[in-house]
Each structure stands twice: as C-alpha cells, then as structure tokens.
Amino acid sequence: MRRFMATVLTVSMALAVLASAARAQDKNTINLDLKGAKLSAALDLLKGQQKFEYVMDPSINTDAPVTLALENQPFDKALKLILEAAGGLTFELLEGV
C-alpha cells in the first residue's frame, strides 16, 4: 500500500510540474483572434500580450485589414503572420536599441 501511495504522489507531483511549465509557456506565447482588424489595432493587441516597441515606415497603411487566429504562437511568428496578413509586410528585430 505504501508503494502505491508513493507512486500516486510521484505522478501527482510530476503532473503539477508539467501543468506549471505549460502555464509558464503560455505566458510567453501569443493568442489572438482577429477578423478585419486594422493593422495598428492588431499590433496594439500583440503589444498587450508581449511588451515590445516598434517603429513603422510612415508609408505603411496602418488601416490595412488583418484576419487570422493565433493560438500559443511564439512572438516572432505571431508578428510575422500579422504582417503577412496585412499585405506581405516584413520586419526586422533589433535588440538593445
């Protein structure tokens, strides 16, 4: 009986660790569901989930519509997909600027 209890406790602790790791990973991923949102609004929503600063060329249409759904995507992939959906735009990440 003690061996069974120890196994159950070990499995429970392992599941708790996995659940904690999944929650931590979720904090570093992006979840968005956009339907015809303006590019500027899409970037603001992205900024609300992951702090970052951006500079956009003034010639870019910030009213370009963005429609896409993202679930648990890393930041750089989410940004890439948003910009592609807004008309094939690209980006460059600069760290420490």
PDB file of N, CA and C in Angstrom:
ATOM      1  N   MET A   1       0.828  -1.195   0.000  1.00  0.00           N
ATOM      2  CA  MET A   1       0.000   0.000   0.000  1.00  0.00           C
ATOM      3  C   MET A   1       0.876   1.263   0.000  1.00  0.00           C
ATOM      4  N   ARG A   2       1.954   1.263   0.770  1.00  0.00           N
ATOM      5  CA  ARG A   2       2.834   2.437   0.810  1.00  0.00           C
ATOM      6  C   ARG A   2       3.471   2.683  -0.549  1.00  0.00           C
ATOM      7  N   ARG A   3       3.845   1.610  -1.225  1.00  0.00           N
ATOM      8  CA  ARG A   3       4.473   1.768  -2.533  1.00  0.00           C
ATOM      9  C   ARG A   3       3.483   2.407  -3.515  1.00  0.00           C
ATOM     10  N   PHE A   4       2.235   1.974  -3.476  1.00  0.00           N
ATOM     11  CA  PHE A   4       1.204   2.537  -4.345  1.00  0.00           C
ATOM     12  C   PHE A   4       0.995   4.018  -4.042  1.00  0.00           C
ATOM     13  N   MET A   5       0.942   4.381  -2.768  1.00  0.00           N
ATOM     14  CA  MET A   5       0.749   5.781  -2.373  1.00  0.00           C
ATOM     15  C   MET A   5       1.924   6.634  -2.853  1.00  0.00           C
ATOM     16  N   ALA A   6       3.139   6.102  -2.731  1.00  0.00           N
ATOM     17  CA  ALA A   6       4.320   6.842  -3.164  1.00  0.00           C
ATOM     18  C   ALA A   6       4.274   7.068  -4.669  1.00  0.00           C
ATOM     19  N   THR A   7       3.827   6.061  -5.416  1.00  0.00           N
ATOM     20  CA  THR A   7       3.716   6.195  -6.871  1.00  0.00           C
ATOM     21  C   THR A   7       2.672   7.234  -7.235  1.00  0.00           C
ATOM     22  N   VAL A   8       1.538   7.224  -6.549  1.00  0.00           N
ATOM     23  CA  VAL A   8       0.485   8.199  -6.812  1.00  0.00           C
ATOM     24  C   VAL A   8       0.983   9.606  -6.513  1.00  0.00           C
ATOM     25  N   LEU A   9       1.703   9.783  -5.413  1.00  0.00           N
ATOM     26  CA  LEU A   9       2.241  11.101  -5.070  1.00  0.00           C
ATOM     27  C   LEU A   9       3.252  11.561  -6.102  1.00  0.00           C
ATOM     28  N   THR A  10       4.103  10.644  -6.555  1.00  0.00           N
ATOM     29  CA  THR A  10       5.106  10.991  -7.553  1.00  0.00           C
ATOM     30  C   THR A  10       4.443  11.412  -8.856  1.00  0.00           C
ATOM     31  N   VAL A  11       3.442  10.683  -9.287  1.00  0.00           N
ATOM     32  CA  VAL A  11       2.726  11.020 -10.513  1.00  0.00           C
ATOM     33  C   VAL A  11       2.011  12.364 -10.353  1.00  0.00           C
ATOM     34  N   SER A  12       1.386  12.591  -9.207  1.00  0.00           N
ATOM     35  CA  SER A  12       0.702  13.865  -8.962  1.00  0.00           C
ATOM     36  C   SER A  12       1.675  15.029  -8.995  1.00  0.00           C
ATOM     37  N   MET A  13       2.839  14.851  -8.383  1.00  0.00           N
ATOM     38  CA  MET A  13       3.834  15.927  -8.377  1.00  0.00           C
ATOM     39  C   MET A  13       4.334  16.176  -9.793  1.00  0.00           C
ATOM     40  N   ALA A  14       4.544  15.125 -10.571  1.00  0.00           N
ATOM     41  CA  ALA A  14       5.015  15.289 -11.947  1.00  0.00           C
ATOM     42  C   ALA A  14       3.972  16.036 -12.773  1.00  0.00           C
ATOM     43  N   LEU A  15       2.696  15.702 -12.595  1.00  0.00           N
ATOM     44  CA  LEU A  15       1.633  16.394 -13.323  1.00  0.00           C
ATOM     45  C   LEU A  15       1.565  17.865 -12.922  1.00  0.00           C
ATOM     46  N   ALA A  16       1.769  18.150 -11.650  1.00  0.00           N
ATOM     47  CA  ALA A  16       1.756  19.538 -11.186  1.00  0.00           C
ATOM     48  C   ALA A  16       2.900  20.327 -11.822  1.00  0.00           C
ATOM     49  N   VAL A  17       4.062  19.709 -11.931  1.00  0.00           N
ATOM     50  CA  VAL A  17       5.213  20.370 -12.554  1.00  0.00           C
ATOM     51  C   VAL A  17       4.931  20.616 -14.033  1.00  0.00           C
ATOM     52  N   LEU A  18       4.352  19.631 -14.729  1.00  0.00           N
ATOM     53  CA  LEU A  18       4.032  19.791 -16.142  1.00  0.00           C
ATOM     54  C   LEU A  18       2.990  20.887 -16.346  1.00  0.00           C
ATOM     55  N   ALA A  19       1.985  20.930 -15.503  1.00  0.00           N
ATOM     56  CA  ALA A  19       0.955  21.960 -15.609  1.00  0.00           C
ATOM     57  C   ALA A  19       1.562  23.339 -15.373  1.00  0.00           C
ATOM     58  N   SER A  20       2.469  23.435 -14.414  1.00  0.00           N
ATOM     59  CA  SER A  20       3.132  24.700 -14.132  1.00  0.00           C
ATOM     60  C   SER A  20       3.983  25.137 -15.324  1.00  0.00           C
ATOM     61  N   ALA A  21       4.681  24.205 -15.936  1.00  0.00           N
ATOM     62  CA  ALA A  21       5.510  24.518 -17.098  1.00  0.00           C
ATOM     63  C   ALA A  21       4.634  24.964 -18.267  1.00  0.00           C
ATOM     64  N   ALA A  22       3.490  24.327 -18.443  1.00  0.00           N
ATOM     65  CA  ALA A  22       2.581  24.710 -19.521  1.00  0.00           C
ATOM     66  C   ALA A  22       2.053  26.122 -19.300  1.00  0.00           C
ATOM     67  N   ARG A  23       1.711  26.463 -18.063  1.00  0.00           N
ATOM     68  CA  ARG A  23       1.229  27.817 -17.771  1.00  0.00           C
ATOM     69  C   ARG A  23       2.334  28.833 -18.024  1.00  0.00           C
ATOM     70  N   ALA A  24       3.566  28.514 -17.651  1.00  0.00           N
ATOM     71  CA  ALA A  24       4.684  29.433 -17.876  1.00  0.00           C
ATOM     72  C   ALA A  24       4.912  29.626 -19.371  1.00  0.00           C
ATOM     73  N   GLN A  25       4.781  28.548 -20.154  1.00  0.00           N
ATOM     74  CA  GLN A  25       4.967  28.655 -21.592  1.00  0.00           C
ATOM     75  C   GLN A  25       3.863  29.508 -22.199  1.00  0.00           C
ATOM     76  N   ASP A  26       2.632  29.368 -21.707  1.00  0.00           N
ATOM     77  CA  ASP A  26       1.518  30.141 -22.224  1.00  0.00           C
ATOM     78  C   ASP A  26       1.750  31.638 -22.045  1.00  0.00           C
ATOM     79  N   LYS A  27       2.455  32.035 -20.993  1.00  0.00           N
ATOM     80  CA  LYS A  27       2.725  33.455 -20.766  1.00  0.00           C
ATOM     81  C   LYS A  27       3.672  34.011 -21.818  1.00  0.00           C
ATOM     82  N   ASN A  28       4.443  33.143 -22.469  1.00  0.00           N
ATOM     83  CA  ASN A  28       5.412  33.581 -23.466  1.00  0.00           C
ATOM     84  C   ASN A  28       4.923  33.357 -24.885  1.00  0.00           C
ATOM     85  N   THR A  29       3.660  32.982 -25.039  1.00  0.00           N
ATOM     86  CA  THR A  29       3.116  32.765 -26.367  1.00  0.00           C
ATOM     87  C   THR A  29       1.967  33.735 -26.617  1.00  0.00           C
ATOM     88  N   ILE A  30       1.595  33.841 -27.866  1.00  0.00           N
ATOM     89  CA  ILE A  30       0.584  34.801 -28.295  1.00  0.00           C
ATOM     90  C   ILE A  30      -0.695  34.076 -28.689  1.00  0.00           C
ATOM     91  N   ASN A  31      -1.814  34.622 -28.235  1.00  0.00           N
ATOM     92  CA  ASN A  31      -3.134  34.136 -28.608  1.00  0.00           C
ATOM     93  C   ASN A  31      -3.948  35.325 -29.099  1.00  0.00           C
ATOM     94  N   LEU A  32      -4.368  35.284 -30.361  1.00  0.00           N
ATOM     95  CA  LEU A  32      -5.165  36.358 -30.946  1.00  0.00           C
ATOM     96  C   LEU A  32      -6.185  35.771 -31.911  1.00  0.00           C
ATOM     97  N   ASP A  33      -7.339  36.389 -31.998  1.00  0.00           N
ATOM     98  CA  ASP A  33      -8.355  36.035 -32.982  1.00  0.00           C
ATOM     99  C   ASP A  33      -8.813  37.344 -33.614  1.00  0.00           C
ATOM    100  N   LEU A  34      -8.333  37.620 -34.816  1.00  0.00           N
ATOM    101  CA  LEU A  34      -8.595  38.889 -35.481  1.00  0.00           C
ATOM    102  C   LEU A  34      -9.435  38.682 -36.728  1.00  0.00           C
ATOM    103  N   LYS A  35     -10.437  39.517 -36.876  1.00  0.00           N
ATOM    104  CA  LYS A  35     -11.300  39.462 -38.066  1.00  0.00           C
ATOM    105  C   LYS A  35     -11.446  40.881 -38.608  1.00  0.00           C
ATOM    106  N   GLY A  36     -10.669  41.186 -39.632  1.00  0.00           N
ATOM    107  CA  GLY A  36     -10.743  42.505 -40.245  1.00  0.00           C
ATOM    108  C   GLY A  36     -10.239  43.636 -39.370  1.00  0.00           C
ATOM    109  N   ALA A  37      -9.388  43.321 -38.424  1.00  0.00           N
ATOM    110  CA  ALA A  37      -8.836  44.354 -37.537  1.00  0.00           C
ATOM    111  C   ALA A  37      -7.829  45.214 -38.298  1.00  0.00           C
ATOM    112  N   LYS A  38      -7.750  46.475 -37.946  1.00  0.00           N
ATOM    113  CA  LYS A  38      -6.727  47.340 -38.529  1.00  0.00           C
ATOM    114  C   LYS A  38      -5.356  46.849 -38.066  1.00  0.00           C
ATOM    115  N   LEU A  39      -4.367  46.996 -38.932  1.00  0.00           N
ATOM    116  CA  LEU A  39      -3.002  46.600 -38.580  1.00  0.00           C
ATOM    117  C   LEU A  39      -2.568  47.266 -37.283  1.00  0.00           C
ATOM    118  N   SER A  40      -2.858  48.545 -37.120  1.00  0.00           N
ATOM    119  CA  SER A  40      -2.453  49.250 -35.901  1.00  0.00           C
ATOM    120  C   SER A  40      -3.095  48.626 -34.662  1.00  0.00           C
ATOM    121  N   ALA A  41      -4.366  48.223 -34.760  1.00  0.00           N
ATOM    122  CA  ALA A  41      -5.049  47.579 -33.628  1.00  0.00           C
ATOM    123  C   ALA A  41      -4.462  46.196 -33.357  1.00  0.00           C
ATOM    124  N   ALA A  42      -4.132  45.472 -34.415  1.00  0.00           N
ATOM    125  CA  ALA A  42      -3.543  44.139 -34.256  1.00  0.00           C
ATOM    126  C   ALA A  42      -2.202  44.237 -33.525  1.00  0.00           C
ATOM    127  N   LEU A  43      -1.398  45.232 -33.900  1.00  0.00           N
ATOM    128  CA  LEU A  43      -0.105  45.412 -33.241  1.00  0.00           C
ATOM    129  C   LEU A  43      -0.274  45.855 -31.791  1.00  0.00           C
ATOM    130  N   ASP A  44      -1.299  46.657 -31.522  1.00  0.00           N
ATOM    131  CA  ASP A  44      -1.579  47.064 -30.140  1.00  0.00           C
ATOM    132  C   ASP A  44      -1.981  45.860 -29.295  1.00  0.00           C
ATOM    133  N   LEU A  45      -2.791  44.966 -29.856  1.00  0.00           N
ATOM    134  CA  LEU A  45      -3.177  43.744 -29.134  1.00  0.00           C
ATOM    135  C   LEU A  45      -1.958  42.857 -28.879  1.00  0.00           C
ATOM    136  N   LEU A  46      -1.099  42.752 -29.882  1.00  0.00           N
ATOM    137  CA  LEU A  46       0.131  41.977 -29.728  1.00  0.00           C
ATOM    138  C   LEU A  46       1.000  42.583 -28.633  1.00  0.00           C
ATOM    139  N   LYS A  47       1.082  43.903 -28.645  1.00  0.00           N
ATOM    140  CA  LYS A  47       1.881  44.622 -27.637  1.00  0.00           C
ATOM    141  C   LYS A  47       1.324  44.406 -26.234  1.00  0.00           C
ATOM    142  N   GLY A  48       0.002  44.219 -26.129  1.00  0.00           N
ATOM    143  CA  GLY A  48      -0.612  43.955 -24.835  1.00  0.00           C
ATOM    144  C   GLY A  48      -0.243  42.597 -24.256  1.00  0.00           C
ATOM    145  N   GLN A  49       0.121  41.654 -25.115  1.00  0.00           N
ATOM    146  CA  GLN A  49       0.490  40.317 -24.655  1.00  0.00           C
ATOM    147  C   GLN A  49       1.996  40.156 -24.477  1.00  0.00           C
ATOM    148  N   GLN A  50       2.763  40.947 -25.189  1.00  0.00           N
ATOM    149  CA  GLN A  50       4.226  40.837 -25.136  1.00  0.00           C
ATOM    150  C   GLN A  50       4.788  42.234 -25.281  1.00  0.00           C
ATOM    151  N   LYS A  51       5.468  42.726 -24.280  1.00  0.00           N
ATOM    152  CA  LYS A  51       5.977  44.097 -24.346  1.00  0.00           C
ATOM    153  C   LYS A  51       7.061  44.207 -25.416  1.00  0.00           C
ATOM    154  N   PHE A  52       6.849  45.138 -26.329  1.00  0.00           N
ATOM    155  CA  PHE A  52       7.845  45.441 -27.351  1.00  0.00           C
ATOM    156  C   PHE A  52       7.547  46.820 -27.914  1.00  0.00           C
ATOM    157  N   GLU A  53       8.539  47.406 -28.487  1.00  0.00           N
ATOM    158  CA  GLU A  53       8.389  48.716 -29.133  1.00  0.00           C
ATOM    159  C   GLU A  53       8.603  48.519 -30.630  1.00  0.00           C
ATOM    160  N   TYR A  54       7.917  49.315 -31.422  1.00  0.00           N
ATOM    161  CA  TYR A  54       8.106  49.200 -32.857  1.00  0.00           C
ATOM    162  C   TYR A  54       8.065  50.571 -33.517  1.00  0.00           C
ATOM    163  N   VAL A  55       8.728  50.639 -34.648  1.00  0.00           N
ATOM    164  CA  VAL A  55       8.721  51.836 -35.482  1.00  0.00           C
ATOM    165  C   VAL A  55       8.282  51.365 -36.858  1.00  0.00           C
ATOM    166  N   MET A  56       7.299  52.078 -37.416  1.00  0.00           N
ATOM    167  CA  MET A  56       6.767  51.684 -38.701  1.00  0.00           C
ATOM    168  C   MET A  56       7.023  52.776 -39.732  1.00  0.00           C
ATOM    169  N   ASP A  57       7.397  52.361 -40.910  1.00  0.00           N
ATOM    170  CA  ASP A  57       7.591  53.297 -42.008  1.00  0.00           C
ATOM    171  C   ASP A  57       6.284  54.065 -42.219  1.00  0.00           C
ATOM    172  N   PRO A  58       6.361  55.392 -42.342  1.00  0.00           N
ATOM    173  CA  PRO A  58       5.142  56.192 -42.495  1.00  0.00           C
ATOM    174  C   PRO A  58       4.322  55.843 -43.745  1.00  0.00           C
ATOM    175  N   SER A  59       4.934  55.207 -44.729  1.00  0.00           N
ATOM    176  CA  SER A  59       4.214  54.863 -45.954  1.00  0.00           C
ATOM    177  C   SER A  59       3.328  53.624 -45.794  1.00  0.00           C
ATOM    178  N   ILE A  60       3.439  52.916 -44.660  1.00  0.00           N
ATOM    179  CA  ILE A  60       2.647  51.703 -44.431  1.00  0.00           C
ATOM    180  C   ILE A  60       1.224  52.081 -44.050  1.00  0.00           C
ATOM    181  N   ASN A  61       0.274  51.406 -44.663  1.00  0.00           N
ATOM    182  CA  ASN A  61      -1.140  51.626 -44.379  1.00  0.00           C
ATOM    183  C   ASN A  61      -1.501  50.923 -43.068  1.00  0.00           C
ATOM    184  N   THR A  62      -1.601  51.684 -42.006  1.00  0.00           N
ATOM    185  CA  THR A  62      -1.903  51.093 -40.694  1.00  0.00           C
ATOM    186  C   THR A  62      -3.370  50.693 -40.566  1.00  0.00           C
ATOM    187  N   ASP A  63      -4.186  51.056 -41.561  1.00  0.00           N
ATOM    188  CA  ASP A  63      -5.589  50.643 -41.582  1.00  0.00           C
ATOM    189  C   ASP A  63      -5.793  49.336 -42.355  1.00  0.00           C
ATOM    190  N   ALA A  64      -4.705  48.760 -42.869  1.00  0.00           N
ATOM    191  CA  ALA A  64      -4.810  47.506 -43.619  1.00  0.00           C
ATOM    192  C   ALA A  64      -5.488  46.453 -42.749  1.00  0.00           C
ATOM    193  N   PRO A  65      -6.464  45.714 -43.303  1.00  0.00           N
ATOM    194  CA  PRO A  65      -7.190  44.725 -42.501  1.00  0.00           C
ATOM    195  C   PRO A  65      -6.361  43.468 -42.238  1.00  0.00           C
ATOM    196  N   VAL A  66      -6.521  42.943 -41.037  1.00  0.00           N
ATOM    197  CA  VAL A  66      -5.822  41.711 -40.630  1.00  0.00           C
ATOM    198  C   VAL A  66      -6.867  40.722 -40.123  1.00  0.00           C
ATOM    199  N   THR A  67      -6.887  39.531 -40.734  1.00  0.00           N
ATOM    200  CA  THR A  67      -7.774  38.464 -40.295  1.00  0.00           C
ATOM    201  C   THR A  67      -6.940  37.210 -40.116  1.00  0.00           C
ATOM    202  N   LEU A  68      -6.855  36.729 -38.898  1.00  0.00           N
ATOM    203  CA  LEU A  68      -6.159  35.484 -38.593  1.00  0.00           C
ATOM    204  C   LEU A  68      -6.419  35.086 -37.144  1.00  0.00           C
ATOM    205  N   ALA A  69      -6.201  33.823 -36.863  1.00  0.00           N
ATOM    206  CA  ALA A  69      -6.327  33.301 -35.499  1.00  0.00           C
ATOM    207  C   ALA A  69      -5.007  32.668 -35.113  1.00  0.00           C
ATOM    208  N   LEU A  70      -4.500  33.048 -33.956  1.00  0.00           N
ATOM    209  CA  LEU A  70      -3.231  32.512 -33.447  1.00  0.00           C
ATOM    210  C   LEU A  70      -3.466  31.912 -32.068  1.00  0.00           C
ATOM    211  N   GLU A  71      -2.905  30.747 -31.843  1.00  0.00           N
ATOM    212  CA  GLU A  71      -3.007  30.116 -30.533  1.00  0.00           C
ATOM    213  C   GLU A  71      -1.645  29.565 -30.131  1.00  0.00           C
ATOM    214  N   ASN A  72      -1.152  30.053 -29.006  1.00  0.00           N
ATOM    215  CA  ASN A  72       0.126  29.611 -28.444  1.00  0.00           C
ATOM    216  C   ASN A  72       1.274  29.701 -29.448  1.00  0.00           C
ATOM    217  N   GLN A  73       1.371  30.841 -30.106  1.00  0.00           N
ATOM    218  CA  GLN A  73       2.442  31.064 -31.077  1.00  0.00           C
ATOM    219  C   GLN A  73       3.538  31.913 -30.449  1.00  0.00           C
ATOM    220  N   PRO A  74       4.793  31.636 -30.779  1.00  0.00           N
ATOM    221  CA  PRO A  74       5.872  32.496 -30.279  1.00  0.00           C
ATOM    222  C   PRO A  74       5.730  33.900 -30.880  1.00  0.00           C
ATOM    223  N   PHE A  75       6.248  34.885 -30.161  1.00  0.00           N
ATOM    224  CA  PHE A  75       6.099  36.286 -30.553  1.00  0.00           C
ATOM    225  C   PHE A  75       6.532  36.544 -31.990  1.00  0.00           C
ATOM    226  N   ASP A  76       7.740  36.114 -32.372  1.00  0.00           N
ATOM    227  CA  ASP A  76       8.249  36.436 -33.703  1.00  0.00           C
ATOM    228  C   ASP A  76       7.379  35.835 -34.802  1.00  0.00           C
ATOM    229  N   LYS A  77       6.859  34.634 -34.578  1.00  0.00           N
ATOM    230  CA  LYS A  77       5.977  34.017 -35.578  1.00  0.00           C
ATOM    231  C   LYS A  77       4.650  34.772 -35.640  1.00  0.00           C
ATOM    232  N   ALA A  78       4.113  35.173 -34.497  1.00  0.00           N
ATOM    233  CA  ALA A  78       2.862  35.922 -34.466  1.00  0.00           C
ATOM    234  C   ALA A  78       3.016  37.243 -35.209  1.00  0.00           C
ATOM    235  N   LEU A  79       4.107  37.950 -34.961  1.00  0.00           N
ATOM    236  CA  LEU A  79       4.352  39.221 -35.644  1.00  0.00           C
ATOM    237  C   LEU A  79       4.466  39.003 -37.146  1.00  0.00           C
ATOM    238  N   LYS A  80       5.199  37.979 -37.554  1.00  0.00           N
ATOM    239  CA  LYS A  80       5.368  37.665 -38.979  1.00  0.00           C
ATOM    240  C   LYS A  80       4.017  37.399 -39.635  1.00  0.00           C
ATOM    241  N   LEU A  81       3.171  36.599 -38.984  1.00  0.00           N
ATOM    242  CA  LEU A  81       1.871  36.256 -39.555  1.00  0.00           C
ATOM    243  C   LEU A  81       0.941  37.466 -39.637  1.00  0.00           C
ATOM    244  N   ILE A  82       0.974  38.329 -38.632  1.00  0.00           N
ATOM    245  CA  ILE A  82       0.161  39.550 -38.652  1.00  0.00           C
ATOM    246  C   ILE A  82       0.583  40.442 -39.818  1.00  0.00           C
ATOM    247  N   LEU A  83       1.875  40.634 -39.969  1.00  0.00           N
ATOM    248  CA  LEU A  83       2.367  41.499 -41.039  1.00  0.00           C
ATOM    249  C   LEU A  83       2.092  40.913 -42.417  1.00  0.00           C
ATOM    250  N   GLU A  84       2.222  39.606 -42.555  1.00  0.00           N
ATOM    251  CA  GLU A  84       1.899  38.964 -43.834  1.00  0.00           C
ATOM    252  C   GLU A  84       0.421  39.131 -44.165  1.00  0.00           C
ATOM    253  N   ALA A  85      -0.431  38.983 -43.155  1.00  0.00           N
ATOM    254  CA  ALA A  85      -1.878  39.128 -43.356  1.00  0.00           C
ATOM    255  C   ALA A  85      -2.255  40.562 -43.722  1.00  0.00           C
ATOM    256  N   ALA A  86      -1.422  41.522 -43.344  1.00  0.00           N
ATOM    257  CA  ALA A  86      -1.692  42.936 -43.628  1.00  0.00           C
ATOM    258  C   ALA A  86      -1.152  43.363 -44.988  1.00  0.00           C
ATOM    259  N   GLY A  87      -0.738  42.420 -45.799  1.00  0.00           N
ATOM    260  CA  GLY A  87      -0.290  42.783 -47.143  1.00  0.00           C
ATOM    261  C   GLY A  87       1.140  42.403 -47.452  1.00  0.00           C
ATOM    262  N   GLY A  88       1.665  41.393 -46.799  1.00  0.00           N
ATOM    263  CA  GLY A  88       3.011  40.917 -47.118  1.00  0.00           C
ATOM    264  C   GLY A  88       4.125  41.779 -46.561  1.00  0.00           C
ATOM    265  N   LEU A  89       3.866  42.441 -45.451  1.00  0.00           N
ATOM    266  CA  LEU A  89       4.899  43.265 -44.820  1.00  0.00           C
ATOM    267  C   LEU A  89       5.924  42.389 -44.121  1.00  0.00           C
ATOM    268  N   THR A  90       7.104  42.923 -43.879  1.00  0.00           N
ATOM    269  CA  THR A  90       8.161  42.201 -43.171  1.00  0.00           C
ATOM    270  C   THR A  90       8.652  43.046 -41.997  1.00  0.00           C
ATOM    271  N   PHE A  91       9.495  42.446 -41.165  1.00  0.00           N
ATOM    272  CA  PHE A  91      10.030  43.158 -40.014  1.00  0.00           C
ATOM    273  C   PHE A  91      11.470  42.750 -39.765  1.00  0.00           C
ATOM    274  N   GLU A  92      12.125  43.550 -38.958  1.00  0.00           N
ATOM    275  CA  GLU A  92      13.478  43.261 -38.502  1.00  0.00           C
ATOM    276  C   GLU A  92      13.510  43.505 -37.005  1.00  0.00           C
ATOM    277  N   LEU A  93      13.953  42.506 -36.242  1.00  0.00           N
ATOM    278  CA  LEU A  93      14.066  42.660 -34.805  1.00  0.00           C
ATOM    279  C   LEU A  93      15.443  43.212 -34.465  1.00  0.00           C
ATOM    280  N   LEU A  94      15.457  44.278 -33.691  1.00  0.00           N
ATOM    281  CA  LEU A  94      16.707  44.868 -33.232  1.00  0.00           C
ATOM    282  C   LEU A  94      16.705  44.813 -31.702  1.00  0.00           C
ATOM    283  N   GLU A  95      17.683  44.161 -31.144  1.00  0.00           N
ATOM    284  CA  GLU A  95      17.762  44.060 -29.691  1.00  0.00           C
ATOM    285  C   GLU A  95      18.724  45.099 -29.143  1.00  0.00           C
ATOM    286  N   GLY A  96      18.374  45.654 -27.990  1.00  0.00           N
ATOM    287  CA  GLY A  96      19.249  46.601 -27.322  1.00  0.00           C
ATOM    288  C   GLY A  96      19.256  47.993 -27.944  1.00  0.00           C
ATOM    289  N   VAL A  97      18.254  48.294 -28.729  1.00  0.00           N
ATOM    290  CA  VAL A  97      18.193  49.622 -29.377  1.00  0.00           C
ATOM    291  C   VAL A  97      17.329  50.527 -28.548  1.00  0.00           C
TER     292      VAL A  97
END
